[in-house]
């Protein structure tokens, strides 16, 4: 460095005279030849103009840039090596906790329950919510099938061969002859033509085909997600249970249809219909599958948010607040309200199965009073015991008497409506609940309140206008919308002990990692060089 400083005045005086002999043309400066470690390539002698400033001469510029480049290159190499060493040490510190909350699963060679990851991937949640939407549409289509009396048009259950509709005139005639042998055709539709039969056939066919699609889109992704370790162990068990319910739903559907194809299952000269008990079970299973898909999808998003996108200390604080005693009464009330919503929907299935909505088409009165006469509500006609005492009088009238079934549905619907309003007032008027419940919980509560008001309007309109098809279908869809709001509300104010344990473990691992990094910080700092000198000028 000292030698370079002593030569600097001499080089400044000699630079203008030697510039035309020492420097190549301008275009060669942009692409200089590579320099070896021992010698420099021989320069070309070409005339160059005299620069006004000595610092802008090519010689000084080249000398300065080469010195800076050499220094920067050596510094960059040293810094890269240091960073690599520091990264290696940091990875060594991370090894004890690495992969604790990953989503890729274990690296074990074989598959086992223990090899499944702690949290499920987001694609599983999107799939579950999409499947829940498909089940929602299936419920609406099933209601249309019931309202149009199309459910008994297909008199056989062929899970595989029934995938395709009749494709020839002979096949259509064969299906039509099978329907003509059913009680519904003989007692209700004796004058139905083949073209009219095709309309109700396609309605039932679409309902069954959609059920097959739901089954395939549930089973195949479930096997794939479990085999590729994209779901946690608890969710894998839940998915297997959901698939079992979907498969069982197919058997229940045929069991329900079968009840309307035999004369011995309903009274003589009665309107051929499926059993209201089996219809209620069929609808209840659909509601159960929908609720399970929706709940698990929402839980995946919540787990990923608290475990991967939230500071552990904040996540623990939020979960402790939701599990506190201040929110416990509201949480209990929301569970009871959800049960009321589901029970009201099942009483609606009894109303649909008995066509009880076609009587007493007024509100709030039923005939000359708020309730029908006592003799009509508790009639011995529905008892199967020919002699007194009629031990089955109460429960058979509650489940088979259209007048009492409609009254029960009115009472349950009114109770559910008042319960949701009371729950909303509780969430807004209680200072503890108002502060403890999250913004998402308040939005879910408001959405549930709006849905139940719409549902009341649809229910009254369906009753007053003698069950028109659009209103009745919208009323059934509205019941599932109210249940959706209640489920979302429950997911916002309920926390699982497993999620709390995972968040606490993540906070513990993070603190352990911070302490280890703090202990190793002096060793890491010793490997980082000081900032290099970037040039002479």
Coordinates of C-alpha atoms in Angstrom, one line a residue:
X1 CA 0.0 0.0 0.0
X2 CA 2.9 2.4 0.8
X3 CA 4.5 1.6 -2.6
X4 CA 1.4 2.6 -4.4
X5 CA 1.1 5.9 -2.5
X6 CA 4.7 6.9 -3.5
X7 CA 4.2 6.2 -7.2
X8 CA 1.0 8.2 -7.4
X9 CA 2.5 11.7 -8.1
X10 CA 4.8 10.3 -10.8
X11 CA 2.0 8.5 -12.5
X12 CA -0.1 11.7 -12.5
X13 CA 2.6 13.7 -14.3
X14 CA 3.4 11.0 -16.8
X15 CA -0.2 10.0 -17.6
X16 CA -1.0 12.7 -20.3
X17 CA 2.2 12.0 -22.3
X18 CA 1.9 8.2 -22.1
X19 CA -1.8 7.9 -22.8
X20 CA -1.6 7.7 -26.6
X21 CA 1.0 4.8 -26.2
X22 CA -0.4 2.9 -23.3
X23 CA -4.2 2.5 -23.9
X24 CA -6.3 0.6 -26.4
X25 CA -9.2 2.0 -28.4
X26 CA -12.5 2.9 -26.6
X27 CA -14.5 -0.1 -27.8
X28 CA -11.9 -2.5 -26.3
X29 CA -12.3 -1.1 -22.9
X30 CA -15.9 -2.5 -22.7
X31 CA -14.6 -6.0 -23.4
X32 CA -11.1 -6.2 -21.8
X33 CA -9.2 -9.4 -22.3
X34 CA -9.0 -11.8 -19.3
X35 CA -6.0 -11.1 -17.0
X36 CA -3.9 -13.9 -15.7
X37 CA -2.7 -14.1 -12.1
X38 CA 0.9 -13.3 -13.0
X39 CA 0.9 -11.0 -16.0
X40 CA -1.3 -8.6 -17.9
X41 CA -2.0 -8.8 -21.6
X42 CA 0.1 -6.6 -23.8
X43 CA -1.8 -3.3 -24.5
X44 CA -2.3 -1.9 -27.9
X45 CA -0.8 1.5 -28.8
X46 CA -3.5 3.7 -30.2
X47 CA -3.8 7.5 -30.1
X48 CA -6.2 8.8 -27.4
X49 CA -7.4 12.3 -26.7
X50 CA -6.2 14.2 -23.6
X51 CA -8.7 14.3 -20.8
X52 CA -9.3 17.5 -18.9
X53 CA -9.5 15.7 -15.5
X54 CA -6.6 13.3 -14.5
X55 CA -9.0 11.2 -12.4
X56 CA -11.1 10.6 -15.5
X57 CA -8.2 9.2 -17.6
X58 CA -8.6 5.6 -18.6
X59 CA -5.4 4.6 -16.8
X60 CA -6.6 5.8 -13.4
X61 CA -10.1 4.6 -14.0
X62 CA -8.8 1.1 -14.9
X63 CA -6.4 1.1 -12.0
X64 CA -9.1 2.1 -9.6
X65 CA -11.8 -0.4 -11.0
X66 CA -9.3 -3.3 -11.0
X67 CA -8.3 -2.6 -7.4
X68 CA -11.9 -2.2 -6.3
X69 CA -13.0 -5.3 -8.1
X70 CA -10.2 -7.4 -6.7
X71 CA -10.9 -6.2 -3.2
X72 CA -14.7 -6.7 -3.6
X73 CA -14.3 -10.2 -5.1
X74 CA -12.1 -11.4 -2.3
X75 CA -14.4 -9.8 0.3
X76 CA -17.4 -11.4 -1.3
X77 CA -15.8 -14.8 -1.3
X78 CA -14.9 -14.5 2.4
X79 CA -18.4 -13.3 3.3
X80 CA -20.1 -16.1 1.3
X81 CA -18.0 -18.7 3.1
X82 CA -18.8 -17.1 6.5
X83 CA -22.5 -17.0 5.7
X84 CA -22.4 -20.7 4.7
X85 CA -20.7 -21.6 8.0
X86 CA -23.2 -19.5 10.0
X87 CA -26.1 -21.2 8.2
X88 CA -24.7 -24.6 8.9
X89 CA -24.4 -23.8 12.6
X90 CA -28.0 -22.3 12.6
X91 CA -29.3 -25.5 11.0
X92 CA -27.6 -27.5 13.7
X93 CA -29.5 -25.5 16.3
X94 CA -32.8 -25.9 14.4
X95 CA -32.5 -29.7 14.2
X96 CA -34.2 -30.5 17.5
X97 CA -37.3 -28.5 16.6
X98 CA -37.3 -28.7 12.8
X99 CA -40.3 -30.3 11.4
X100 CA -42.4 -30.1 14.6
X101 CA -45.1 -28.1 12.8
X102 CA -44.4 -28.9 9.2
X103 CA -47.0 -30.1 6.7
X104 CA -45.0 -32.5 4.7
X105 CA -45.1 -35.4 7.1
X106 CA -42.4 -37.5 8.4
X107 CA -39.4 -38.7 6.4
X108 CA -39.8 -42.3 7.5
X109 CA -39.6 -44.9 4.8
X110 CA -42.9 -46.7 5.6
X111 CA -46.4 -45.4 6.2
X112 CA -47.9 -45.3 9.7
X113 CA -50.3 -43.2 11.7
X114 CA -47.3 -41.7 13.6
X115 CA -45.8 -40.6 10.2
X116 CA -48.7 -38.2 9.5
X117 CA -48.0 -34.5 10.0
X118 CA -49.2 -32.4 12.8
X119 CA -51.2 -30.0 10.6
X120 CA -53.1 -30.7 7.4
X121 CA -52.4 -28.8 4.2
X122 CA -54.7 -26.0 3.0
X123 CA -55.7 -27.9 -0.1
X124 CA -57.5 -30.5 2.1
X125 CA -59.6 -27.6 3.7
X126 CA -60.5 -26.3 0.2
X127 CA -61.5 -29.8 -0.8
X128 CA -63.7 -30.3 2.3
X129 CA -65.5 -27.0 1.8
X130 CA -66.1 -27.7 -1.8
X131 CA -67.5 -31.1 -1.0
X132 CA -69.7 -29.5 1.6
X133 CA -71.0 -27.1 -1.0
X134 CA -71.7 -30.1 -3.2
X135 CA -73.7 -31.8 -0.4
X136 CA -75.6 -28.6 0.1
X137 CA -76.7 -28.7 -3.6
X138 CA -77.5 -32.4 -3.2
X139 CA -79.9 -31.6 -0.3
X140 CA -81.7 -28.9 -2.4
X141 CA -82.0 -31.3 -5.3
X142 CA -83.3 -34.0 -3.0
X143 CA -86.0 -31.6 -1.8
X144 CA -87.0 -30.9 -5.4
X145 CA -87.2 -34.6 -6.0
X146 CA -89.5 -35.0 -3.1
X147 CA -91.7 -32.0 -4.0
X148 CA -92.1 -33.2 -7.6
X149 CA -92.9 -36.8 -6.4
X150 CA -90.1 -38.1 -8.6
X151 CA -88.4 -40.3 -6.0
X152 CA -90.3 -43.4 -6.9
X153 CA -89.8 -43.2 -10.6
X154 CA -86.8 -45.6 -10.5
X155 CA -87.9 -48.8 -8.9
X156 CA -84.4 -50.5 -8.8
X157 CA -81.1 -49.8 -7.1
X158 CA -78.2 -50.5 -9.4
X159 CA -75.1 -48.6 -8.1
X160 CA -72.9 -49.5 -11.1
X161 CA -75.2 -50.3 -14.0
X162 CA -77.6 -47.5 -13.1
X163 CA -75.0 -44.9 -13.8
X164 CA -76.3 -44.5 -17.4
X165 CA -79.9 -43.6 -18.3
X166 CA -81.9 -45.6 -20.8
X167 CA -80.3 -45.1 -24.2
X168 CA -82.9 -46.8 -26.5
X169 CA -86.6 -46.9 -27.0
X170 CA -86.7 -50.4 -25.7
X171 CA -84.8 -49.5 -22.5
X172 CA -87.2 -46.6 -21.9
X173 CA -90.2 -48.8 -22.4
X174 CA -88.8 -51.3 -19.9
X175 CA -88.3 -48.7 -17.3
X176 CA -91.8 -47.4 -17.9
X177 CA -93.3 -50.8 -17.5
X178 CA -91.5 -51.2 -14.1
X179 CA -92.9 -47.9 -12.9
X180 CA -96.4 -48.9 -14.1
X181 CA -96.3 -51.9 -11.7
X182 CA -95.6 -49.6 -8.7
X183 CA -98.3 -48.4 -6.3
X184 CA -97.6 -44.8 -7.1
X185 CA -98.6 -45.3 -10.8
X186 CA -101.6 -47.4 -10.1
X187 CA -103.1 -45.1 -7.4
X188 CA -101.8 -41.7 -8.3
X189 CA -100.6 -41.5 -11.9
X190 CA -102.6 -44.1 -13.9
X191 CA -102.8 -41.8 -16.9
X192 CA -99.1 -40.8 -17.0
X193 CA -97.6 -41.1 -20.5
X194 CA -94.0 -42.1 -21.4
X195 CA -92.9 -38.5 -22.0
X196 CA -94.2 -37.4 -18.7
X197 CA -92.5 -40.4 -17.0
X198 CA -89.2 -39.3 -18.6
X199 CA -89.4 -35.9 -16.7
X200 CA -89.7 -37.4 -13.3
X201 CA -87.2 -40.2 -14.2
X202 CA -84.5 -37.6 -15.1
X203 CA -85.1 -35.8 -11.8
X204 CA -84.5 -38.9 -9.7
X205 CA -81.7 -40.0 -12.0
X206 CA -79.9 -36.6 -11.5
X207 CA -80.3 -37.0 -7.7
X208 CA -78.7 -40.5 -7.7
X209 CA -76.0 -39.6 -10.2
X210 CA -75.0 -36.6 -8.0
X211 CA -74.8 -39.0 -5.0
X212 CA -72.4 -41.2 -6.9
X213 CA -70.3 -38.1 -7.8
X214 CA -70.1 -37.1 -4.2
X215 CA -69.0 -40.6 -3.2
X216 CA -66.2 -40.7 -5.7
X217 CA -65.0 -37.1 -5.0
X218 CA -64.9 -38.1 -1.3
X219 CA -63.3 -41.5 -1.4
X220 CA -60.5 -40.9 -4.0
X221 CA -59.1 -37.7 -2.5
X222 CA -59.3 -39.2 1.0
X223 CA -57.1 -42.1 -0.1
X224 CA -54.7 -39.8 -1.9
X225 CA -54.4 -37.3 1.0
X226 CA -53.8 -40.0 3.6
X227 CA -51.4 -41.9 1.4
X228 CA -49.3 -38.8 0.6
X229 CA -49.4 -37.7 4.2
X230 CA -51.2 -34.4 3.7
X231 CA -53.6 -34.8 6.6
X232 CA -53.0 -35.1 10.4
X233 CA -53.9 -38.3 12.2
X234 CA -57.1 -36.9 13.8
X235 CA -58.3 -35.6 10.5
X236 CA -57.6 -38.9 8.8
X237 CA -59.9 -40.7 11.2
X238 CA -62.6 -38.0 10.6
X239 CA -62.3 -38.4 6.8
X240 CA -62.7 -42.2 7.1
X241 CA -65.8 -41.6 9.2
X242 CA -67.2 -39.1 6.7
X243 CA -66.7 -41.6 3.9
X244 CA -68.4 -44.3 5.9
X245 CA -71.4 -42.0 6.4
X246 CA -71.5 -41.2 2.7
X247 CA -71.6 -44.9 1.8
X248 CA -74.2 -45.6 4.4
X249 CA -76.3 -42.7 3.0
X250 CA -76.6 -44.6 -0.3
X251 CA -78.1 -47.7 1.5
X252 CA -80.5 -45.4 3.5
X253 CA -81.6 -43.7 0.3
X254 CA -82.6 -47.0 -1.3
X255 CA -84.1 -48.1 2.0
X256 CA -86.3 -45.0 2.0
X257 CA -87.3 -45.4 -1.7
X258 CA -88.2 -49.1 -1.1
X259 CA -90.7 -48.0 1.6
X260 CA -92.8 -46.4 -1.1
X261 CA -92.8 -49.4 -3.5
X262 CA -94.7 -51.8 -1.3
X263 CA -98.4 -51.7 -0.5
X264 CA -98.0 -53.3 3.0
X265 CA -96.0 -50.3 4.3
X266 CA -99.0 -47.8 4.1
X267 CA -102.7 -48.0 4.6
X268 CA -105.1 -49.0 1.9
X269 CA -106.3 -46.3 -0.4
X270 CA -103.6 -44.0 1.1
X271 CA -101.4 -41.7 -0.9
X272 CA -98.3 -43.7 -1.9
X273 CA -95.3 -42.1 -0.3
X274 CA -92.0 -43.0 1.4
X275 CA -91.9 -43.5 5.1
X276 CA -91.5 -40.2 7.0
X277 CA -89.2 -42.0 9.4
X278 CA -86.8 -43.1 6.7
X279 CA -87.0 -39.7 5.0
X280 CA -86.0 -38.0 8.2
X281 CA -83.1 -40.4 8.7
X282 CA -82.0 -39.8 5.1
X283 CA -82.1 -36.0 5.5
X284 CA -80.4 -36.2 8.9
X285 CA -77.5 -38.2 7.5
X286 CA -77.1 -35.6 4.7
X287 CA -77.1 -32.8 7.3
X288 CA -74.5 -34.8 9.4
X289 CA -72.2 -35.3 6.4
X290 CA -72.5 -31.6 5.5
X291 CA -71.8 -30.4 9.0
X292 CA -68.8 -32.7 9.4
X293 CA -67.2 -31.5 6.1
X294 CA -67.8 -27.9 7.0
X295 CA -66.5 -28.2 10.5
X296 CA -63.3 -30.0 9.6
X297 CA -62.5 -27.6 6.8
X298 CA -62.9 -24.6 9.1
X299 CA -60.7 -26.3 11.7
X300 CA -57.9 -26.8 9.3
X301 CA -57.8 -23.2 8.4
X302 CA -57.9 -22.2 12.0
X303 CA -55.1 -24.6 13.0
X304 CA -52.9 -23.4 10.1
X305 CA -53.5 -19.7 11.0
X306 CA -52.6 -20.2 14.7
X307 CA -49.7 -22.6 14.2
X308 CA -48.1 -21.2 11.1
X309 CA -49.2 -17.5 10.6
X310 CA -49.5 -16.2 14.1
X311 CA -46.9 -15.5 16.8
X312 CA -47.1 -18.3 19.4
X313 CA -47.5 -16.0 22.3
X314 CA -50.5 -14.3 20.6
X315 CA -52.0 -17.6 19.7
X316 CA -51.8 -18.9 23.2
X317 CA -53.3 -15.7 24.5
X318 CA -56.2 -15.9 22.1
X319 CA -57.0 -19.6 22.9
X320 CA -56.8 -18.9 26.6
X321 CA -59.3 -16.1 26.2
X322 CA -61.7 -18.2 24.2
X323 CA -61.5 -21.0 26.7
X324 CA -62.0 -18.7 29.7
X325 CA -65.0 -18.7 32.0
X326 CA -66.3 -15.5 30.5
X327 CA -67.3 -17.1 27.2
X328 CA -68.4 -20.4 28.6
X329 CA -72.2 -19.4 29.0
X330 CA -72.3 -18.1 25.4
X331 CA -70.6 -21.2 24.1
X332 CA -73.1 -23.5 25.9
X333 CA -76.0 -21.4 24.6
X334 CA -74.6 -21.6 21.0
X335 CA -74.4 -25.4 21.3
X336 CA -78.0 -25.6 22.5
X337 CA -79.2 -23.3 19.7
X338 CA -77.4 -25.4 17.1
X339 CA -79.2 -28.5 18.5
X340 CA -82.6 -26.6 18.2
X341 CA -81.8 -25.7 14.6
X342 CA -81.1 -29.3 13.7
X343 CA -84.2 -30.6 15.6
X344 CA -86.4 -28.1 13.8
X345 CA -85.0 -29.2 10.4
X346 CA -85.8 -32.8 11.3
X347 CA -89.3 -31.9 12.3
X348 CA -89.6 -30.2 8.9
X349 CA -88.7 -33.6 7.3
X350 CA -91.6 -35.2 9.1
X351 CA -93.9 -32.4 7.8
X352 CA -92.6 -33.1 4.2
X353 CA -93.0 -36.8 4.6
X354 CA -96.6 -36.5 5.8
X355 CA -97.6 -33.6 3.5
X356 CA -98.6 -31.8 6.6
X357 CA -97.9 -28.4 5.1
X358 CA -101.1 -28.8 3.0
X359 CA -103.4 -28.4 6.0
X360 CA -104.0 -25.4 8.2
X361 CA -102.5 -22.9 5.7
X362 CA -102.8 -19.9 8.0
X363 CA -100.7 -18.4 10.7
X364 CA -100.6 -18.1 13.7
X365 CA -104.0 -19.7 14.0
X366 CA -104.8 -23.4 13.2
X367 CA -108.5 -23.4 12.5
X368 CA -110.5 -21.6 15.2
X369 CA -107.6 -21.3 17.6
X370 CA -103.9 -21.3 18.1
X371 CA -104.0 -25.1 18.1
X372 CA -106.4 -27.7 16.7
X373 CA -108.9 -29.5 19.0
X374 CA -107.4 -31.9 21.5
X375 CA -109.4 -34.8 20.0
X376 CA -107.7 -34.2 16.7
X377 CA -104.2 -33.8 18.2
X378 CA -104.4 -37.0 20.3
X379 CA -106.5 -39.2 18.1
X380 CA -106.8 -43.0 18.7
X381 CA -106.8 -43.4 14.9
X382 CA -103.0 -43.5 14.9
X383 CA -102.6 -45.9 17.7
X384 CA -101.7 -49.5 16.8
X385 CA -103.2 -50.8 20.0
X386 CA -106.8 -51.8 19.5
X387 CA -107.6 -51.9 23.2
X388 CA -107.2 -49.4 25.9
X389 CA -104.8 -48.2 27.3
X390 CA -103.3 -47.0 24.1
X391 CA -99.6 -47.0 25.2
X392 CA -98.4 -45.7 21.8
X393 CA -100.9 -42.9 21.5
X394 CA -98.6 -40.0 22.4
X395 CA -95.5 -40.8 20.3
X396 CA -97.5 -42.1 17.3
X397 CA -99.5 -38.9 17.1
X398 CA -96.4 -36.8 17.5
X399 CA -94.7 -38.6 14.6
X400 CA -97.7 -39.7 12.3
X401 CA -100.5 -37.2 12.9
X402 CA -100.2 -34.4 10.3
X403 CA -102.0 -31.9 12.5
X404 CA -99.7 -32.5 15.6
X405 CA -96.6 -32.8 13.4
X406 CA -97.3 -29.3 11.9
X407 CA -98.0 -27.9 15.4
X408 CA -94.7 -29.3 16.7
X409 CA -92.9 -27.8 13.8
X410 CA -94.4 -24.4 14.4
X411 CA -93.5 -24.5 18.1
X412 CA -89.9 -25.6 17.4
X413 CA -89.4 -23.0 14.7
X414 CA -90.7 -20.2 16.9
X415 CA -88.5 -21.4 19.8
X416 CA -85.4 -21.6 17.5
X417 CA -86.2 -18.1 16.1
X418 CA -86.4 -16.6 19.7
X419 CA -83.3 -18.5 20.8
X420 CA -81.2 -17.1 17.9
X421 CA -82.4 -13.6 18.7
X422 CA -81.6 -14.1 22.4
X423 CA -78.1 -15.4 21.5
X424 CA -77.5 -12.3 19.3
X425 CA -78.6 -10.0 22.1
X426 CA -76.3 -11.9 24.5
X427 CA -73.3 -11.4 22.2
X428 CA -74.0 -7.6 22.0
X429 CA -75.2 -6.7 25.4
X430 CA -72.8 -8.7 27.6
X431 CA -69.6 -6.7 28.0
X432 CA -67.5 -9.8 28.6
X433 CA -68.8 -11.7 25.6
X434 CA -68.6 -8.7 23.4
X435 CA -64.9 -8.2 24.2
X436 CA -64.0 -11.9 24.3
X437 CA -65.7 -13.0 21.1
X438 CA -63.5 -12.4 18.0
X439 CA -64.6 -10.3 15.0
X440 CA -65.2 -13.5 13.0
X441 CA -67.5 -14.7 15.8
X442 CA -69.5 -11.5 15.7
X443 CA -69.9 -11.8 11.9
X444 CA -71.0 -15.4 12.2
X445 CA -73.6 -14.4 14.8
X446 CA -74.9 -11.6 12.6
X447 CA -75.1 -14.0 9.6
X448 CA -77.0 -16.6 11.6
X449 CA -79.5 -13.9 12.7
X450 CA -80.0 -12.7 9.1
X451 CA -80.5 -16.3 7.9
X452 CA -83.1 -17.1 10.4
X453 CA -85.2 -14.0 9.6
X454 CA -85.1 -15.1 5.9
X455 CA -86.0 -18.6 6.9
X456 CA -89.1 -17.4 8.8
X457 CA -90.3 -15.4 5.9
X458 CA -89.8 -18.4 3.5
X459 CA -91.6 -20.8 6.0
X460 CA -94.6 -18.5 6.4
X461 CA -94.8 -17.9 2.6
X462 CA -94.6 -21.6 1.9
X463 CA -97.5 -22.3 4.4
X464 CA -99.8 -19.5 3.3
X465 CA -99.4 -20.2 -0.5
X466 CA -100.0 -24.0 -0.2
X467 CA -96.4 -25.2 -0.6
X468 CA -95.4 -23.9 -4.1
X469 CA -92.4 -25.6 -5.5
X470 CA -89.9 -22.6 -5.5
X471 CA -90.8 -21.4 -2.0
X472 CA -90.7 -24.9 -0.5
X473 CA -87.3 -25.7 -2.1
X474 CA -85.9 -22.4 -0.8
X475 CA -87.3 -23.1 2.7
X476 CA -85.5 -26.4 2.8
X477 CA -82.3 -24.7 1.6
X478 CA -82.8 -22.0 4.2
X479 CA -82.8 -24.5 7.0
X480 CA -79.3 -25.7 6.0
X481 CA -78.2 -22.0 5.7
X482 CA -79.2 -21.3 9.3
X483 CA -77.3 -24.5 10.4
X484 CA -74.3 -23.3 8.5
X485 CA -74.3 -20.0 10.4
X486 CA -74.5 -21.8 13.7
X487 CA -71.6 -24.2 12.8
X488 CA -69.4 -21.3 11.7
X489 CA -70.2 -19.5 15.0
X490 CA -69.3 -22.6 17.0
X491 CA -66.0 -22.9 15.2
X492 CA -65.2 -19.3 16.2
X493 CA -65.9 -19.7 19.9
X494 CA -64.8 -23.3 20.5
X495 CA -61.3 -24.5 20.8
X496 CA -60.0 -28.1 21.0
X497 CA -57.5 -29.1 23.7
X498 CA -55.3 -30.6 21.0
X499 CA -54.9 -27.2 19.3
X500 CA -54.0 -25.6 22.6
X501 CA -51.4 -28.2 23.3
X502 CA -49.9 -27.7 19.8
X503 CA -49.7 -24.0 20.2
X504 CA -48.1 -24.3 23.7
X505 CA -45.6 -26.8 22.4
X506 CA -44.7 -24.4 19.5
X507 CA -44.2 -21.6 22.0
X508 CA -42.0 -23.8 24.1
X509 CA -39.9 -24.9 21.1
X510 CA -39.5 -21.4 19.9
X511 CA -38.2 -20.2 23.3
X512 CA -35.8 -23.2 23.4
X513 CA -34.5 -22.2 20.0
X514 CA -34.1 -18.6 21.0
X515 CA -32.0 -19.6 24.0
X516 CA -29.8 -21.8 21.9
X517 CA -29.2 -19.1 19.3
X518 CA -28.4 -16.6 22.1
X519 CA -25.8 -19.0 23.4
X520 CA -24.2 -19.5 20.0
X521 CA -24.3 -15.9 19.0
X522 CA -20.7 -15.0 20.1
X523 CA -19.4 -17.9 18.0
X524 CA -21.4 -16.7 15.0
X525 CA -20.2 -13.1 15.4
X526 CA -16.6 -14.1 15.5
X527 CA -16.9 -15.7 12.0
X528 CA -18.3 -12.5 10.4
X529 CA -15.5 -10.3 8.9
X530 CA -15.4 -6.5 9.1
X531 CA -16.6 -4.4 6.2
X532 CA -13.8 -4.5 3.6
X533 CA -12.2 -1.4 2.0
X534 CA -13.9 -1.0 -1.4
X535 CA -11.1 0.9 -3.1
X536 CA -8.2 3.4 -3.0
X537 CA -10.2 6.5 -4.0

